[in-house]
PDB file of C-alpha atoms (C1' of nucleotides) in Angstrom:
ATOM      1  CA  MET X 158     115.092 -15.972-225.773  1.00 44.00           C
ATOM      2  CA  ARG X 159     113.046 -16.804-228.912  1.00 49.00           C
ATOM      3  CA  LYS X 160     113.012 -20.533-228.872  1.00 54.00           C
ATOM      4  CA  VAL X 161     112.851 -21.239-225.202  1.00 54.00           C
ATOM      5  CA  LEU X 162     110.845 -18.233-224.146  1.00 56.00           C
ATOM      6  CA  GLN X 163     108.167 -19.276-226.472  1.00 55.00           C
ATOM      7  CA  LYS X 164     108.230 -22.876-225.584  1.00 59.00           C
ATOM      8  CA  TYR X 165     107.634 -22.422-221.857  1.00 61.00           C
ATOM      9  CA  GLY X 166     104.752 -20.037-221.494  1.00 52.00           C
ATOM     10  CA  ARG X 167     104.762 -20.677-217.802  1.00 51.00           C
ATOM     11  CA  ARG X 168     104.173 -24.426-217.217  1.00 62.00           C
ATOM     12  CA  GLY X 169     106.752 -26.471-215.606  1.00 71.00           C
ATOM     13  CA  PHE X 170     109.403 -23.790-215.867  1.00 85.00           C
ATOM     14  CA  LYS X 171     108.690 -20.455-214.479  1.00 89.00           C
ATOM     15  CA  MET X 172     109.825 -17.584-216.592  1.00 90.00           C
ATOM     16  CA  THR X 173     111.260 -15.332-213.964  1.00 93.00           C
ATOM     17  CA  PRO X 174     113.046 -12.103-214.950  1.00 94.00           C
ATOM     18  CA  GLN X 175     116.439 -13.617-213.981  1.00 96.00           C
ATOM     19  CA  ARG X 176     115.754 -16.680-216.102  1.00 94.00           C
ATOM     20  CA  ILE X 177     114.781 -14.462-219.103  1.00 94.00           C
ATOM     21  CA  ALA X 178     117.986 -12.513-218.700  1.00 95.00           C
ATOM     22  CA  ILE X 179     119.992 -15.717-218.508  1.00 96.00           C
ATOM     23  CA  LEU X 180     118.261 -17.133-221.616  1.00 93.00           C
ATOM     24  CA  GLU X 181     118.628 -13.825-223.559  1.00 93.00           C
ATOM     25  CA  TYR X 182     122.304 -13.752-222.788  1.00 95.00           C
ATOM     26  CA  LEU X 183     122.795 -17.412-223.774  1.00 94.00           C
ATOM     27  CA  GLU X 184     120.883 -17.082-226.974  1.00 89.00           C
ATOM     28  CA  GLY X 185     121.878 -13.463-227.757  1.00 82.00           C
ATOM     29  CA  SER X 186     125.292 -14.178-229.173  1.00 74.00           C
ATOM     30  CA  ASP X 187     127.491 -16.992-230.378  1.00 75.00           C
ATOM     31  CA  ASN X 188     129.337 -17.204-227.181  1.00 82.00           C
ATOM     32  CA  HIS X 189     129.930 -20.196-224.888  1.00 95.00           C
ATOM     33  CA  PRO X 190     129.675 -18.539-221.555  1.00 97.00           C
ATOM     34  CA  SER X 191     130.770 -20.005-218.265  1.00 97.00           C
ATOM     35  CA  ALA X 192     128.535 -19.770-215.234  1.00 97.00           C
ATOM     36  CA  GLU X 193     130.512 -16.740-214.078  1.00 97.00           C
ATOM     37  CA  ASP X 194     130.108 -15.116-217.508  1.00 97.00           C
ATOM     38  CA  ILE X 195     126.365 -15.430-217.212  1.00 97.00           C
ATOM     39  CA  PHE X 196     126.502 -14.275-213.574  1.00 97.00           C
ATOM     40  CA  ARG X 197     128.284 -11.185-214.495  1.00 97.00           C
ATOM     41  CA  ASP X 198     125.967 -10.357-217.419  1.00 96.00           C
ATOM     42  CA  VAL X 199     122.805 -10.962-215.518  1.00 97.00           C
ATOM     43  CA  LYS X 200     124.056  -8.889-212.643  1.00 96.00           C
ATOM     44  CA  LYS X 201     124.116  -5.727-214.997  1.00 95.00           C
ATOM     45  CA  ARG X 202     120.263  -5.874-215.084  1.00 95.00           C
ATOM     46  CA  TYR X 203     119.685  -7.654-211.741  1.00 96.00           C
ATOM     47  CA  PRO X 204     122.474  -6.623-209.340  1.00 96.00           C
ATOM     48  CA  THR X 205     121.181  -8.960-206.724  1.00 95.00           C
ATOM     49  CA  VAL X 206     121.206 -12.248-208.670  1.00 96.00           C
ATOM     50  CA  SER X 207     123.119 -14.899-206.921  1.00 97.00           C
ATOM     51  CA  PHE X 208     125.092 -17.817-208.226  1.00 97.00           C
ATOM     52  CA  ALA X 209     122.568 -20.168-206.818  1.00 97.00           C
ATOM     53  CA  THR X 210     119.996 -18.812-209.243  1.00 97.00           C
ATOM     54  CA  VAL X 211     122.439 -19.075-212.210  1.00 98.00           C
ATOM     55  CA  TYR X 212     123.331 -22.565-211.338  1.00 98.00           C
ATOM     56  CA  ASN X 213     119.741 -23.492-210.648  1.00 96.00           C
ATOM     57  CA  THR X 214     118.668 -22.248-213.937  1.00 97.00           C
ATOM     58  CA  ILE X 215     121.471 -23.843-215.748  1.00 97.00           C
ATOM     59  CA  GLU X 216     120.538 -27.096-214.101  1.00 96.00           C
ATOM     60  CA  ALA X 217     116.883 -26.810-214.990  1.00 94.00           C
ATOM     61  CA  LEU X 218     117.756 -25.971-218.551  1.00 94.00           C
ATOM     62  CA  LYS X 219     120.228 -28.782-218.896  1.00 94.00           C
ATOM     63  CA  LYS X 220     117.505 -31.243-217.597  1.00 92.00           C
ATOM     64  CA  ARG X 221     115.136 -29.944-220.150  1.00 91.00           C
ATOM     65  CA  LYS X 222     117.763 -30.294-222.867  1.00 91.00           C
ATOM     66  CA  GLU X 223     117.591 -26.574-223.705  1.00 91.00           C
ATOM     67  CA  ILE X 224     121.245 -25.923-223.287  1.00 94.00           C
ATOM     68  CA  VAL X 225     124.383 -28.096-223.477  1.00 95.00           C
ATOM     69  CA  GLU X 226     127.328 -28.322-221.213  1.00 97.00           C
ATOM     70  CA  ILE X 227     130.712 -28.138-222.933  1.00 97.00           C
ATOM     71  CA  THR X 228     133.734 -29.871-221.484  1.00 97.00           C
ATOM     72  CA  ILE X 229     136.543 -28.258-223.353  1.00 96.00           C
ATOM     73  CA  ASP X 230     138.070 -25.849-220.823  1.00 96.00           C
ATOM     74  CA  PRO X 231     139.902 -27.630-218.114  1.00 96.00           C
ATOM     75  CA  GLU X 232     139.155 -24.871-215.633  1.00 96.00           C
ATOM     76  CA  ARG X 233     135.389 -24.426-215.903  1.00 97.00           C
ATOM     77  CA  LYS X 234     132.251 -25.622-217.571  1.00 98.00           C
ATOM     78  CA  HIS X 235     130.767 -23.719-220.529  1.00 97.00           C
ATOM     79  CA  TYR X 236     127.219 -23.679-221.796  1.00 97.00           C
ATOM     80  CA  GLU X 237     125.559 -22.989-225.062  1.00 95.00           C
ATOM     81  CA  PRO X 238     122.028 -22.851-226.234  1.00 92.00           C
ATOM     82  CA  ASN X 239     122.634 -24.543-229.573  1.00 87.00           C
ATOM     83  CA  ILE X 240     121.169 -27.993-229.294  1.00 86.00           C
ATOM     84  CA  ASN X 241     122.116 -29.224-232.760  1.00 92.00           C
ATOM     85  CA  PRO X 242     125.078 -31.498-232.503  1.00 92.00           C
ATOM     86  CA  HIS X 243     128.204 -29.778-233.621  1.00 96.00           C
ATOM     87  CA  HIS X 244     131.809 -29.462-232.873  1.00 97.00           C
ATOM     88  CA  HIS X 245     134.043 -26.732-231.518  1.00 97.00           C
ATOM     89  CA  ILE X 246     137.287 -24.940-231.971  1.00 97.00           C
ATOM     90  CA  VAL X 247     139.219 -23.247-229.301  1.00 96.00           C
ATOM     91  CA  CYS X 248     141.747 -20.535-229.724  1.00 96.00           C
ATOM     92  CA  ILE X 249     144.860 -21.703-227.853  1.00 94.00           C
ATOM     93  CA  ILE X 250     145.718 -18.096-227.072  1.00 92.00           C
ATOM     94  CA  CYS X 251     142.573 -16.377-225.825  1.00 92.00           C
ATOM     95  CA  LYS X 252     140.420 -19.494-225.313  1.00 93.00           C
ATOM     96  CA  LYS X 253     137.647 -18.192-227.459  1.00 94.00           C
ATOM     97  CA  ILE X 254     135.335 -21.033-228.487  1.00 96.00           C
ATOM     98  CA  GLY X 255     133.840 -21.199-231.993  1.00 96.00           C
ATOM     99  CA  ASP X 256     131.221 -23.500-233.453  1.00 96.00           C
ATOM    100  CA  VAL X 257     131.952 -26.010-236.151  1.00 97.00           C
ATOM    101  CA  PHE X 258     128.957 -27.256-238.020  1.00 97.00           C
ATOM    102  CA  ALA X 259     129.929 -30.312-239.902  1.00 97.00           C
ATOM    103  CA  ASP X 260     129.098 -34.022-239.864  1.00 96.00           C
ATOM    104  CA  TYR X 261     132.212 -36.094-239.688  1.00 97.00           C
ATOM    105  CA  SER X 262     130.448 -39.264-238.524  1.00 94.00           C
ATOM    106  CA  THR X 263     131.235 -41.304-241.554  1.00 95.00           C
ATOM    107  CA  ALA X 264     134.873 -40.484-241.430  1.00 96.00           C
ATOM    108  CA  LEU X 265     135.113 -41.195-237.628  1.00 97.00           C
ATOM    109  CA  ARG X 266     135.277 -44.925-237.719  1.00 96.00           C
ATOM    110  CA  LEU X 267     136.598 -46.695-234.673  1.00 97.00           C
ATOM    111  CA  PRO X 268     139.695 -48.940-235.190  1.00 97.00           C
ATOM    112  CA  ALA X 269     138.660 -52.631-234.928  1.00 97.00           C
ATOM    113  CA  GLU X 270     140.476 -53.100-231.614  1.00 96.00           C
ATOM    114  CA  VAL X 271     138.471 -50.361-230.002  1.00 97.00           C
ATOM    115  CA  GLU X 272     135.284 -51.769-231.414  1.00 97.00           C
ATOM    116  CA  GLN X 273     135.745 -54.811-229.421  1.00 96.00           C
ATOM    117  CA  GLU X 274     135.736 -52.826-226.289  1.00 96.00           C
ATOM    118  CA  PHE X 275     133.273 -50.043-227.012  1.00 97.00           C
ATOM    119  CA  ILE X 276     130.118 -49.403-229.073  1.00 97.00           C
ATOM    120  CA  ALA X 277     130.377 -45.784-230.128  1.00 97.00           C
ATOM    121  CA  THR X 278     127.117 -43.771-229.756  1.00 96.00           C
ATOM    122  CA  GLY X 279     128.437 -40.311-230.679  1.00 96.00           C
ATOM    123  CA  ASN X 280     131.372 -38.081-231.162  1.00 97.00           C
ATOM    124  CA  HIS X 281     132.570 -34.616-230.622  1.00 97.00           C
ATOM    125  CA  VAL X 282     135.541 -32.984-232.277  1.00 98.00           C
ATOM    126  CA  HIS X 283     137.552 -30.578-230.404  1.00 97.00           C
ATOM    127  CA  PHE X 284     139.728 -28.463-232.816  1.00 97.00           C
ATOM    128  CA  PHE X 285     142.327 -26.174-231.461  1.00 95.00           C
ATOM    129  CA  GLY X 286     143.825 -23.263-233.356  1.00 96.00           C
ATOM    130  CA  ILE X 287     144.457 -19.505-233.408  1.00 97.00           C
ATOM    131  CA  CYS X 288     141.564 -17.027-233.931  1.00 96.00           C
ATOM    132  CA  LYS X 289     141.693 -13.991-236.129  1.00 96.00           C
ATOM    133  CA  ASN X 290     142.270 -11.637-233.225  1.00 94.00           C
ATOM    134  CA  CYS X 291     145.214 -13.536-231.834  1.00 94.00           C
ATOM    135  CA  ARG X 292     146.950 -13.742-235.222  1.00 91.00           C
ATOM    136  CA  SER X 293     148.459 -10.236-234.761  1.00 82.00           C
TER     137      SER X 293
ATOM    138  CA  MET G 116     158.263 -46.474-215.731  1.00 44.00           C
ATOM    139  CA  ARG G 117     160.401 -47.776-218.559  1.00 48.00           C
ATOM    140  CA  LYS G 118     160.609 -44.704-220.741  1.00 53.00           C
ATOM    141  CA  VAL G 119     160.714 -41.893-218.278  1.00 54.00           C
ATOM    142  CA  LEU G 120     162.681 -43.711-215.685  1.00 56.00           C
ATOM    143  CA  GLN G 121     165.443 -44.355-218.119  1.00 54.00           C
ATOM    144  CA  LYS G 122     165.341 -40.863-219.569  1.00 59.00           C
ATOM    145  CA  TYR G 123     165.911 -39.009-216.350  1.00 61.00           C
ATOM    146  CA  GLY G 124     168.818 -40.737-214.638  1.00 52.00           C
ATOM    147  CA  ARG G 125     168.795 -38.095-212.087  1.00 51.00           C
ATOM    148  CA  ARG G 126     169.523 -34.800-213.822  1.00 62.00           C
ATOM    149  CA  GLY G 127     166.943 -32.065-213.766  1.00 71.00           C
ATOM    150  CA  PHE G 128     164.216 -34.308-212.365  1.00 85.00           C
ATOM    151  CA  LYS G 129     164.961 -36.153-209.194  1.00 89.00           C
ATOM    152  CA  MET G 130     163.733 -39.772-209.215  1.00 90.00           C
ATOM    153  CA  THR G 131     162.312 -39.999-205.726  1.00 93.00           C
ATOM    154  CA  PRO G 132     160.471 -43.101-204.663  1.00 94.00           C
ATOM    155  CA  GLN G 133     157.163 -41.305-204.774  1.00 96.00           C
ATOM    156  CA  ARG G 134     157.806 -40.160-208.269  1.00 95.00           C
ATOM    157  CA  ILE G 135     158.780 -43.604-209.382  1.00 94.00           C
ATOM    158  CA  ALA G 136     155.519 -44.929-207.901  1.00 95.00           C
ATOM    159  CA  ILE G 137     153.541 -42.230-209.698  1.00 96.00           C
ATOM    160  CA  LEU G 138     155.207 -43.118-213.018  1.00 94.00           C
ATOM    161  CA  GLU G 139     154.828 -46.748-212.505  1.00 94.00           C
ATOM    162  CA  TYR G 140     151.153 -46.364-211.890  1.00 95.00           C
ATOM    163  CA  LEU G 141     150.722 -44.051-214.889  1.00 94.00           C
ATOM    164  CA  GLU G 142     152.618 -46.258-217.213  1.00 89.00           C
ATOM    165  CA  GLY G 143     151.544 -49.513-215.693  1.00 82.00           C
ATOM    166  CA  SER G 144     148.251 -49.871-217.263  1.00 74.00           C
ATOM    167  CA  ASP G 145     146.076 -48.285-219.980  1.00 75.00           C
ATOM    168  CA  ASN G 146     144.187 -46.138-217.522  1.00 82.00           C
ATOM    169  CA  HIS G 147     143.721 -42.521-217.562  1.00 95.00           C
ATOM    170  CA  PRO G 148     143.793 -41.757-213.815  1.00 97.00           C
ATOM    171  CA  SER G 149     142.786 -38.577-212.059  1.00 97.00           C
ATOM    172  CA  ALA G 150     145.038 -36.977-209.472  1.00 98.00           C
ATOM    173  CA  GLU G 151     142.983 -38.786-206.840  1.00 97.00           C
ATOM    174  CA  ASP G 152     143.444 -42.123-208.537  1.00 97.00           C
ATOM    175  CA  ILE G 153     147.212 -41.551-208.528  1.00 97.00           C
ATOM    176  CA  PHE G 154     147.074 -40.391-204.968  1.00 97.00           C
ATOM    177  CA  ARG G 155     145.240 -43.393-203.772  1.00 97.00           C
ATOM    178  CA  ASP G 156     147.511 -45.826-205.549  1.00 97.00           C
ATOM    179  CA  VAL G 157     150.727 -44.301-204.397  1.00 97.00           C
ATOM    180  CA  LYS G 158     149.435 -44.202-200.864  1.00 96.00           C
ATOM    181  CA  LYS G 159     149.351 -47.959-200.917  1.00 96.00           C
ATOM    182  CA  ARG G 160     153.110 -48.056-200.945  1.00 95.00           C
ATOM    183  CA  TYR G 161     153.811 -44.629-199.351  1.00 97.00           C
ATOM    184  CA  PRO G 162     151.061 -43.933-196.787  1.00 96.00           C
ATOM    185  CA  THR G 163     152.361 -40.615-196.139  1.00 95.00           C
ATOM    186  CA  VAL G 164     152.359 -39.113-199.730  1.00 97.00           C
ATOM    187  CA  SER G 165     150.469 -35.936-199.960  1.00 97.00           C
ATOM    188  CA  PHE G 166     148.426 -34.318-202.727  1.00 97.00           C
ATOM    189  CA  ALA G 167     151.035 -31.705-202.929  1.00 97.00           C
ATOM    190  CA  THR G 168     153.614 -34.278-204.113  1.00 98.00           C
ATOM    191  CA  VAL G 169     151.242 -35.785-206.587  1.00 98.00           C
ATOM    192  CA  TYR G 170     150.261 -32.464-208.029  1.00 98.00           C
ATOM    193  CA  ASN G 171     153.862 -31.306-208.031  1.00 97.00           C
ATOM    194  CA  THR G 172     154.942 -34.381-209.904  1.00 97.00           C
ATOM    195  CA  ILE G 173     152.119 -34.085-212.349  1.00 97.00           C
ATOM    196  CA  GLU G 174     153.108 -30.461-213.007  1.00 96.00           C
ATOM    197  CA  ALA G 175     156.694 -31.371-213.495  1.00 94.00           C
ATOM    198  CA  LEU G 176     155.919 -34.166-215.902  1.00 94.00           C
ATOM    199  CA  LYS G 177     153.487 -32.041-217.830  1.00 95.00           C
ATOM    200  CA  LYS G 178     156.075 -29.346-218.167  1.00 92.00           C
ATOM    201  CA  ARG G 179     158.510 -31.919-219.598  1.00 91.00           C
ATOM    202  CA  LYS G 180     155.800 -33.292-221.811  1.00 91.00           C
ATOM    203  CA  GLU G 181     156.050 -36.778-220.312  1.00 91.00           C
ATOM    204  CA  ILE G 182     152.358 -36.848-219.598  1.00 94.00           C
ATOM    205  CA  VAL G 183     149.294 -35.347-221.138  1.00 95.00           C
ATOM    206  CA  GLU G 184     146.325 -33.744-219.331  1.00 97.00           C
ATOM    207  CA  ILE G 185     143.023 -34.898-220.669  1.00 97.00           C
ATOM    208  CA  THR G 186     139.889 -32.624-220.508  1.00 97.00           C
ATOM    209  CA  ILE G 187     137.064 -34.992-221.163  1.00 96.00           C
ATOM    210  CA  ASP G 188     135.544 -35.475-217.718  1.00 97.00           C
ATOM    211  CA  PRO G 189     133.688 -32.319-216.515  1.00 96.00           C
ATOM    212  CA  GLU G 190     134.450 -33.132-212.886  1.00 96.00           C
ATOM    213  CA  ARG G 191     138.242 -33.602-212.943  1.00 97.00           C
ATOM    214  CA  LYS G 192     141.333 -33.725-214.929  1.00 98.00           C
ATOM    215  CA  HIS G 193     142.835 -36.964-216.121  1.00 97.00           C
ATOM    216  CA  TYR G 194     146.378 -37.827-217.128  1.00 97.00           C
ATOM    217  CA  GLU G 195     148.073 -40.344-219.347  1.00 95.00           C
ATOM    218  CA  PRO G 196     151.646 -41.130-220.153  1.00 92.00           C
ATOM    219  CA  ASN G 197     150.983 -41.802-223.894  1.00 88.00           C
ATOM    220  CA  ILE G 198     152.433 -38.834-225.633  1.00 86.00           C
ATOM    221  CA  ASN G 199     151.540 -39.939-229.156  1.00 92.00           C
ATOM    222  CA  PRO G 200     148.641 -37.804-230.334  1.00 93.00           C
ATOM    223  CA  HIS G 201     145.487 -39.898-230.215  1.00 96.00           C
ATOM    224  CA  HIS G 202     141.819 -39.722-229.440  1.00 97.00           C
ATOM    225  CA  HIS G 203     139.551 -41.048-226.683  1.00 97.00           C
ATOM    226  CA  ILE G 204     136.354 -42.838-226.173  1.00 97.00           C
ATOM    227  CA  VAL G 205     134.480 -42.554-222.887  1.00 97.00           C
ATOM    228  CA  CYS G 206     131.852 -44.919-221.541  1.00 96.00           C
ATOM    229  CA  ILE G 207     128.728 -42.899-220.778  1.00 94.00           C
ATOM    230  CA  ILE G 208     127.871 -45.292-217.985  1.00 93.00           C
ATOM    231  CA  CYS G 209     131.014 -46.056-216.049  1.00 92.00           C
ATOM    232  CA  LYS G 210     133.140 -43.225-217.503  1.00 93.00           C
ATOM    233  CA  LYS G 211     135.923 -45.503-218.477  1.00 94.00           C
ATOM    234  CA  ILE G 212     138.290 -43.873-220.947  1.00 96.00           C
ATOM    235  CA  GLY G 213     139.709 -45.811-223.915  1.00 96.00           C
ATOM    236  CA  ASP G 214     142.421 -44.776-226.354  1.00 96.00           C
ATOM    237  CA  VAL G 215     141.676 -44.503-230.066  1.00 97.00           C
ATOM    238  CA  PHE G 216     144.679 -44.522-232.335  1.00 97.00           C
ATOM    239  CA  ALA G 217     143.669 -43.222-235.611  1.00 97.00           C
ATOM    240  CA  ASP G 218     144.547 -40.249-237.720  1.00 96.00           C
ATOM    241  CA  TYR G 219     141.412 -38.432-238.838  1.00 97.00           C
ATOM    242  CA  SER G 220     143.176 -35.245-239.873  1.00 94.00           C
ATOM    243  CA  THR G 221     142.513 -35.425-243.510  1.00 95.00           C
ATOM    244  CA  ALA G 222     138.732 -35.911-242.868  1.00 96.00           C
ATOM    245  CA  LEU G 223     138.485 -33.149-240.259  1.00 97.00           C
ATOM    246  CA  ARG G 224     138.390 -30.165-242.565  1.00 96.00           C
ATOM    247  CA  LEU G 225     136.967 -27.005-241.181  1.00 97.00           C
ATOM    248  CA  PRO G 226     134.000 -25.407-242.921  1.00 97.00           C
ATOM    249  CA  ALA G 227     134.929 -22.312-244.952  1.00 97.00           C
ATOM    250  CA  GLU G 228     133.174 -19.955-242.556  1.00 96.00           C
ATOM    251  CA  VAL G 229     135.147 -21.243-239.673  1.00 97.00           C
ATOM    252  CA  GLU G 230     138.471 -20.995-241.585  1.00 97.00           C
ATOM    253  CA  GLN G 231     137.923 -17.266-241.858  1.00 96.00           C
ATOM    254  CA  GLU G 232     137.900 -17.094-238.098  1.00 96.00           C
ATOM    255  CA  PHE G 233     140.346 -19.707-237.050  1.00 97.00           C
ATOM    256  CA  ILE G 234     143.456 -21.455-238.345  1.00 97.00           C
ATOM    257  CA  ALA G 235     143.349 -24.924-236.951  1.00 97.00           C
ATOM    258  CA  THR G 236     146.551 -26.373-235.514  1.00 96.00           C
ATOM    259  CA  GLY G 237     145.227 -29.694-234.176  1.00 96.00           C
ATOM    260  CA  ASN G 238     142.225 -31.776-233.278  1.00 97.00           C
ATOM    261  CA  HIS G 239     141.049 -34.271-230.690  1.00 97.00           C
ATOM    262  CA  VAL G 240     138.082 -36.497-231.104  1.00 98.00           C
ATOM    263  CA  HIS G 241     135.990 -37.449-228.097  1.00 97.00           C
ATOM    264  CA  PHE G 242     133.896 -40.441-228.727  1.00 97.00           C
ATOM    265  CA  PHE G 243     131.298 -41.536-226.421  1.00 95.00           C
ATOM    266  CA  GLY G 244     129.865 -44.894-226.221  1.00 96.00           C
ATOM    267  CA  ILE G 245     129.317 -47.932-224.011  1.00 97.00           C
ATOM    268  CA  CYS G 246     132.044 -50.303-222.890  1.00 96.00           C
ATOM    269  CA  LYS G 247     131.859 -54.018-222.907  1.00 96.00           C
ATOM    270  CA  ASN G 248     131.377 -54.281-219.147  1.00 94.00           C
ATOM    271  CA  CYS G 249     128.455 -51.893-219.185  1.00 95.00           C
ATOM    272  CA  ARG G 250     126.640 -53.775-221.983  1.00 91.00           C
ATOM    273  CA  SER G 251     125.107 -56.221-219.545  1.00 82.00           C
TER     274      SER G 251
ATOM    275  C1'  DG P 296     175.604 -25.591-197.596  1.00 63.03           C
ATOM    276  C1'  DT P 297     172.770 -25.663-201.643  1.00 63.03           C
ATOM    277  C1'  DC P 298     169.157 -27.428-203.980  1.00 63.03           C
ATOM    278  C1'  DC P 299     165.020 -29.263-204.439  1.00 63.03           C
ATOM    279  C1'  DA P 300     161.307 -32.703-203.182  1.00 63.03           C
ATOM    280  C1'  DT P 301     158.156 -33.835-199.407  1.00 63.03           C
ATOM    281  C1'  DG P 302     154.161 -33.435-196.626  1.00 63.03           C
ATOM    282  C1'  DC P 303     151.212 -30.703-193.725  1.00 63.03           C
ATOM    283  C1'  DA P 304     147.916 -27.190-193.576  1.00 63.03           C
ATOM    284  C1'  DA P 305     145.870 -23.320-195.373  1.00 63.03           C
ATOM    285  C1'  DA P 306     144.005 -20.988-199.383  1.00 63.03           C
ATOM    286  C1'  DC P 307     141.490 -20.921-203.589  1.00 63.03           C
ATOM    287  C1'  DG P 308     138.102 -21.196-207.355  1.00 63.03           C
ATOM    288  C1'  DA P 309     134.222 -23.536-209.233  1.00 63.03           C
ATOM    289  C1'  DT P 310     130.099 -25.585-207.999  1.00 63.03           C
ATOM    290  C1'  DT P 311     126.511 -27.247-204.793  1.00 63.03           C
ATOM    291  C1'  DT P 312     123.414 -27.170-201.078  1.00 63.03           C
ATOM    292  C1'  DG P 313     120.332 -25.587-196.965  1.00 63.03           C
ATOM    293  C1'  DC P 314     117.228 -22.629-195.892  1.00 63.03           C
ATOM    294  C1'  DA P 315     114.328 -18.563-194.980  1.00 63.03           C
ATOM    295  C1'  DG P 316     111.925 -15.180-197.452  1.00 63.03           C
ATOM    296  C1'  DA P 317     109.001 -13.873-201.682  1.00 63.03           C
ATOM    297  C1'  DG P 318     106.148 -14.110-205.728  1.00 63.03           C
ATOM    298  C1'  DT P 319     102.509 -16.423-208.241  1.00 63.03           C
ATOM    299  C1'  DT P 320      98.424 -19.107-208.530  1.00 63.03           C
TER     300       DT P 320
ATOM    301  C1'  DA E 122      97.825 -22.601-198.626  1.00 63.03           C
ATOM    302  C1'  DA E 123     100.904 -24.927-202.147  1.00 63.03           C
ATOM    303  C1'  DC E 124     104.516 -24.445-205.012  1.00 63.03           C
ATOM    304  C1'  DT E 125     108.671 -23.011-206.606  1.00 63.03           C
ATOM    305  C1'  DC E 126     112.155 -19.514-207.461  1.00 63.03           C
ATOM    306  C1'  DT E 127     115.483 -16.250-205.250  1.00 63.03           C
ATOM    307  C1'  DG E 128     119.499 -14.919-202.733  1.00 63.03           C
ATOM    308  C1'  DC E 129     122.390 -15.331-198.946  1.00 63.03           C
ATOM    309  C1'  DA E 130     125.582 -18.100-196.602  1.00 63.03           C
ATOM    310  C1'  DA E 131     127.783 -22.147-195.627  1.00 63.03           C
ATOM    311  C1'  DA E 132     129.654 -26.345-197.447  1.00 63.03           C
ATOM    312  C1'  DT E 133     131.986 -29.224-200.634  1.00 63.03           C
ATOM    313  C1'  DC E 134     135.334 -30.742-204.076  1.00 63.03           C
ATOM    314  C1'  DG E 135     139.308 -30.454-207.000  1.00 63.03           C
ATOM    315  C1'  DT E 136     143.409 -28.142-207.187  1.00 63.03           C
ATOM    316  C1'  DT E 137     147.154 -24.795-205.744  1.00 63.03           C
ATOM    317  C1'  DT E 138     150.190 -22.671-202.666  1.00 63.03           C
ATOM    318  C1'  DG E 139     153.243 -21.351-198.538  1.00 63.03           C
ATOM    319  C1'  DC E 140     156.307 -23.043-195.714  1.00 63.03           C
ATOM    320  C1'  DA E 141     159.134 -25.759-192.556  1.00 63.03           C
ATOM    321  C1'  DT E 142     161.487 -30.141-192.636  1.00 63.03           C
ATOM    322  C1'  DG E 143     164.689 -33.300-194.684  1.00 63.03           C
ATOM    323  C1'  DG E 144     167.523 -36.020-197.926  1.00 63.03           C
ATOM    324  C1'  DA E 145     171.098 -36.020-201.753  1.00 63.03           C
ATOM    325  C1'  DC E 146     175.079 -34.038-203.795  1.00 63.03           C
TER     326       DC E 146
END
DNA sequence: GTCCATGCAAACGATTTGCAGAGTT
DNA sequence: AACTCTGCAAATCGTTTGCATGGAC
């Protein structure tokens, strides 16, 4: 809520109750929800919300660079409100996604052969591991 | 073909013509095809192949760890025959995927806060950039 | 005959789209 | 009225599954 709710008083992006609920859910915890996660949560307060609204809002927020789409789960897309570039770690058991704030850029040099083919403009590290909960 | 075709003479994994075609395509170039890419290519030689066969074969090969599924394209899964752990770079224009053989493990240390939550067991770096072709 | 791969078609799950109705200005 | 968001339903796309047929041992 905070950030985005302030930013868009009303202009260009209408702050409807559903959208507020979506933003609050997205910014309310350190989760990385899928569209369905968002849908389920918003439905608690607005039992008539539709997937169309959720996806519409996601699309509008992506376009405005207020949220980021994460491609880390082969089955579905996930979203997060944290715009600062960072990395992720995924529990291989429960699939929980954690944030990793660190800048590895200086270490992540491309091998020479690859540099002949590509100019790198960014990077994202996907760690996998086991979370505290799943260690038992 | 080489590797896998030799390995499985016939036992446990039947080398049918369709499977040979799939393996040849997978190992024949440094591509990272999607199921549909594979399907289209095999169809050239076997016009009656079905997606079921392609997906069945992919599944069987994944289970035997002969190919790896890549989660880097939000729209579809990609596969590659190179089992050695390595990283990837994706052209943000044409989506071409390149291999990056480098071991960044020593540099990729998790921040202390994250280590309290997760034990890392692996990593994969997803570079993005622009390929030679798309520079024009 | 047994086993297992094939190929067709139907099913499925995630996401997208068309559109009529509503809310806001 | 103009604009745009909502919610329903239908459509789409990638992937999976059920099942009858068919080839290899």
